XYZ file of C-alpha atoms in Angstrom:
276
model
C 40.696 -11.568 -11.094
C 38.938 -8.332 -12.148
C 35.359 -7.209 -12.805
C 34.193 -7.089 -16.379
C 33.436 -3.849 -18.187
C 30.224 -3.204 -20.256
C 32.128 -3.994 -23.428
C 33.511 -7.341 -22.048
C 29.966 -8.310 -20.782
C 28.474 -7.388 -24.065
C 31.059 -9.811 -25.887
C 30.040 -12.636 -23.665
C 26.339 -11.988 -24.320
C 26.968 -11.946 -27.925
C 28.584 -15.410 -27.892
C 26.805 -18.499 -28.882
C 26.859 -19.784 -25.351
C 25.500 -16.383 -24.272
C 26.169 -15.076 -20.782
C 22.526 -13.742 -20.892
C 20.618 -15.026 -23.903
C 17.664 -12.650 -23.394
C 19.860 -9.712 -23.443
C 21.329 -10.187 -26.854
C 21.356 -6.995 -28.953
C 18.475 -7.214 -31.552
C 20.452 -5.173 -34.019
C 23.946 -3.999 -34.453
C 24.750 -0.715 -32.760
C 21.848 -1.069 -30.429
C 22.710 -0.987 -26.612
C 20.632 -2.835 -24.324
C 19.504 -0.546 -21.543
C 20.098 -3.334 -19.081
C 23.739 -3.121 -19.682
C 25.635 -0.734 -17.497
C 29.265 0.481 -17.174
C 30.442 -2.578 -15.333
C 27.203 -4.564 -14.642
C 24.090 -6.101 -16.087
C 20.579 -5.494 -14.708
C 17.895 -8.170 -14.628
C 14.215 -7.521 -14.358
C 11.168 -8.952 -12.794
C 9.419 -11.925 -14.656
C 7.050 -13.615 -12.178
C 5.881 -12.664 -8.787
C 4.895 -15.151 -6.207
C 2.945 -14.602 -2.873
C 3.949 -16.724 0.087
C 1.117 -18.557 1.582
C -0.735 -18.929 -1.832
C -2.292 -22.192 -2.370
C -2.192 -23.884 -5.840
C -4.453 -22.345 -8.318
C -4.628 -19.037 -6.429
C -3.214 -15.887 -8.042
C 0.363 -15.611 -6.843
C 0.820 -19.351 -6.309
C 3.694 -21.367 -7.858
C 1.431 -22.435 -10.711
C -0.335 -18.991 -11.384
C 2.295 -16.086 -10.732
C 1.251 -12.487 -10.711
C 2.503 -9.849 -13.061
C 2.256 -6.989 -10.624
C 1.597 -6.260 -7.122
C 1.465 -3.399 -4.527
C 3.611 -4.634 -1.680
C 2.243 -3.380 1.653
C 4.262 -2.322 4.644
C 5.858 -5.456 6.197
C 4.647 -7.722 3.254
C 6.860 -10.108 1.428
C 7.031 -11.548 -2.178
C 9.389 -13.869 -4.226
C 10.289 -12.687 -7.618
C 11.831 -14.638 -10.503
C 13.900 -12.823 -13.136
C 12.656 -12.553 -16.577
C 16.268 -13.359 -17.900
C 18.414 -16.311 -17.591
C 22.025 -16.224 -17.121
C 24.712 -18.787 -18.201
C 27.864 -18.170 -16.223
C 31.078 -19.555 -18.008
C 33.033 -22.063 -16.035
C 35.862 -19.442 -15.673
C 33.618 -16.561 -14.530
C 31.550 -15.672 -11.465
C 29.019 -13.210 -10.568
C 27.931 -10.954 -7.426
C 24.209 -9.949 -7.483
C 22.798 -7.156 -5.379
C 19.661 -4.848 -5.470
C 20.107 -1.545 -7.304
C 20.455 1.396 -4.977
C 17.172 3.105 -5.906
C 15.261 0.126 -4.637
C 17.017 0.143 -1.217
C 16.118 3.821 -0.856
C 12.356 3.051 -1.150
C 12.716 0.584 1.737
C 12.547 -2.599 -0.354
C 14.800 -5.317 1.297
C 16.210 -7.952 -0.905
C 17.224 -11.026 1.184
C 19.069 -13.387 -0.856
C 21.037 -11.866 -3.806
C 24.602 -13.175 -3.653
C 27.217 -15.193 -5.521
C 26.625 -16.724 -8.862
C 28.919 -19.670 -9.104
C 30.871 -20.732 -12.247
C 28.649 -22.753 -14.542
C 25.385 -21.525 -13.028
C 22.472 -21.522 -15.577
C 18.900 -20.315 -15.068
C 16.722 -17.477 -13.608
C 17.490 -15.828 -10.163
C 15.010 -15.885 -7.494
C 14.799 -13.122 -4.724
C 12.732 -12.675 -1.659
C 11.507 -9.060 -1.301
C 10.356 -7.341 1.933
C 8.766 -4.024 2.126
C 10.455 -2.217 5.092
C 9.257 1.202 4.223
C 5.937 3.030 5.526
C 4.354 3.246 2.177
C 3.234 0.522 -0.469
C 5.730 -0.466 -3.174
C 4.590 -1.264 -6.640
C 6.302 -4.043 -8.373
C 5.575 -5.297 -11.920
C 7.099 -7.327 -14.785
C 9.910 -5.548 -16.447
C 11.035 -3.498 -13.331
C 14.719 -3.825 -12.776
C 15.150 -5.828 -9.659
C 18.864 -7.063 -9.391
C 22.245 -6.033 -10.669
C 25.163 -8.340 -11.343
C 28.881 -7.740 -11.385
C 30.773 -10.314 -13.413
C 34.318 -11.232 -12.881
C 36.872 -13.606 -14.611
C 38.942 -16.120 -12.586
C 42.447 -16.949 -13.280
C 41.321 -20.403 -14.244
C 38.330 -22.569 -14.820
C 36.627 -24.175 -11.867
C 37.261 -27.912 -11.419
C 33.753 -28.482 -10.272
C 31.443 -25.913 -11.834
C 27.811 -25.520 -10.838
C 25.528 -27.860 -12.721
C 21.700 -27.858 -12.731
C 18.717 -27.945 -14.992
C 18.323 -24.438 -16.242
C 14.640 -24.964 -16.787
C 13.871 -26.287 -13.285
C 11.808 -24.151 -11.092
C 12.811 -23.502 -7.570
C 9.351 -22.264 -6.602
C 6.870 -24.797 -5.528
C 3.822 -24.964 -3.293
C 5.862 -26.319 -0.288
C 8.212 -23.487 -0.366
C 5.394 -20.725 -0.658
C 3.382 -22.436 2.215
C 6.487 -22.389 4.467
C 6.950 -18.639 4.084
C 5.023 -15.737 5.689
C 3.458 -13.084 3.611
C 3.548 -10.712 6.498
C 7.093 -10.161 7.669
C 7.507 -10.699 11.411
C 3.764 -11.501 11.348
C 3.051 -7.799 11.924
C -0.683 -7.994 10.625
C -1.463 -10.996 12.730
C 0.115 -9.421 15.799
C -1.835 -6.329 15.222
C -5.128 -8.231 15.028
C -4.129 -10.059 18.213
C -3.551 -6.729 19.956
C -6.906 -5.271 18.780
C -8.624 -8.397 19.829
C -7.070 -8.086 23.304
C -7.985 -4.465 23.664
C -11.732 -5.257 22.492
C -11.773 -8.037 25.274
C -10.585 -5.652 27.871
C -13.219 -3.166 26.842
C -15.950 -5.820 27.053
C -14.740 -6.742 30.633
C -14.578 -3.202 31.692
C -18.189 -2.568 30.309
C -19.609 -5.689 32.037
C -17.947 -5.596 35.438
C -16.307 -2.280 36.204
C -18.636 0.236 34.472
C -21.760 -0.686 36.667
C -19.581 -0.388 39.950
C -18.191 2.896 38.854
C -21.836 3.983 38.034
C -22.914 2.991 41.424
C -20.133 4.891 43.313
C -20.858 8.071 41.272
C -24.608 7.758 42.231
C -23.640 7.457 45.920
C -21.233 10.436 45.658
C -23.897 12.602 44.028
C -26.413 11.635 46.683
C -24.018 12.507 49.546
C -23.112 15.906 47.997
C -26.747 16.708 47.302
C -27.583 16.066 50.986
C -24.585 18.147 52.215
C -25.654 21.127 49.916
C -29.277 20.889 50.810
C -28.532 20.890 54.573
C -26.195 23.848 54.216
C -28.998 25.810 52.539
C -31.748 24.823 55.022
C -30.059 25.455 58.227
C -29.271 29.287 57.489
C -33.008 29.517 56.358
C -34.342 28.089 59.678
C -31.981 30.305 61.677
C -33.389 33.327 59.895
C -36.946 32.280 60.575
C -36.081 31.839 64.180
C -34.516 35.293 64.403
C -37.739 36.969 62.888
C -40.127 35.141 65.103
C -38.085 36.205 68.056
C -38.183 39.902 66.968
C -42.017 39.720 66.614
C -42.186 38.052 70.042
C -40.379 41.024 71.692
C -42.590 43.526 69.861
C -45.673 41.947 70.949
C -44.542 42.035 74.566
C -43.850 45.709 74.443
C -47.071 46.698 72.719
C -50.426 47.532 74.786
C -53.461 47.147 72.642
C -55.733 49.068 75.140
C -53.551 52.264 75.061
C -53.456 52.134 71.226
C -57.278 51.945 71.090
C -57.558 54.937 73.571
C -55.197 57.038 71.527
C -57.184 56.458 68.398
C -60.476 57.510 70.106
C -58.846 60.760 71.309
C -57.630 61.558 67.832
C -61.145 61.053 66.426
C -62.708 63.372 68.991
C -60.079 66.088 68.131
C -60.848 65.700 64.533
C -64.695 66.050 65.097
C -64.144 69.198 67.206
C -61.985 70.759 64.440
C -64.533 70.033 61.811
C -67.393 71.621 63.868
C -65.362 74.807 64.415
C -64.877 75.106 60.641
C -68.667 74.820 59.869
C -69.431 77.571 62.556
C -66.862 79.846 61.084
C -68.373 79.448 57.613
C -71.895 80.215 58.916
C -70.911 83.552 60.417
């Protein structure tokens, strides 16, 4: 058993019972860009959105042609190309490396049994931080083909035109991987509920406690300011009381009268001197 090269894959495609009828060369000498050195790339045909009801864009009966897959979101794609694996061949499907680097997880590529006919279906999940754009014609899966030593005794047989995508399948899957968006909404709702309880019950209590504390501090500050002022007033009144006891009003009046007499005498002497 060995993997097929590009020339061997091209030869199988060119046969009447083509390995991939949609990849036949349109003219001699023209190489299909989907054909690689030892593999064949298949592209996106239809895009289905989990949870989509019949008639809605993205449902089994109304697939999308493009989508911007948000973080944690999932989608199912059906390849545009069909494959017809010979009874003595098999295939291994896996996502191209460039898709994995963007954070796009492909959950169910795998083995293509001998005799398999039809399109491939893949479930995609955006595990990156940024939205990933997907559209019809984008490369989505790569297949390595190999030849077995002999034909399978019981090759895979199915209707190549049968669709594996139906409403029951889509309704049974979640668009949001791990239900991240719903969980985020629940967390937000819980936080809002906590805020409402706080504003209803705790905020008034805290406001009352703050008001009491402010009142107590105001009283303490006011008392600290009034007590020193009253002490100063008491000291001033005491000084004036001492001065009142020491002073004799009669002696002060007698002294003033003597000063007036002296002043009158001096003034009379001046006038006599001027007359002479």
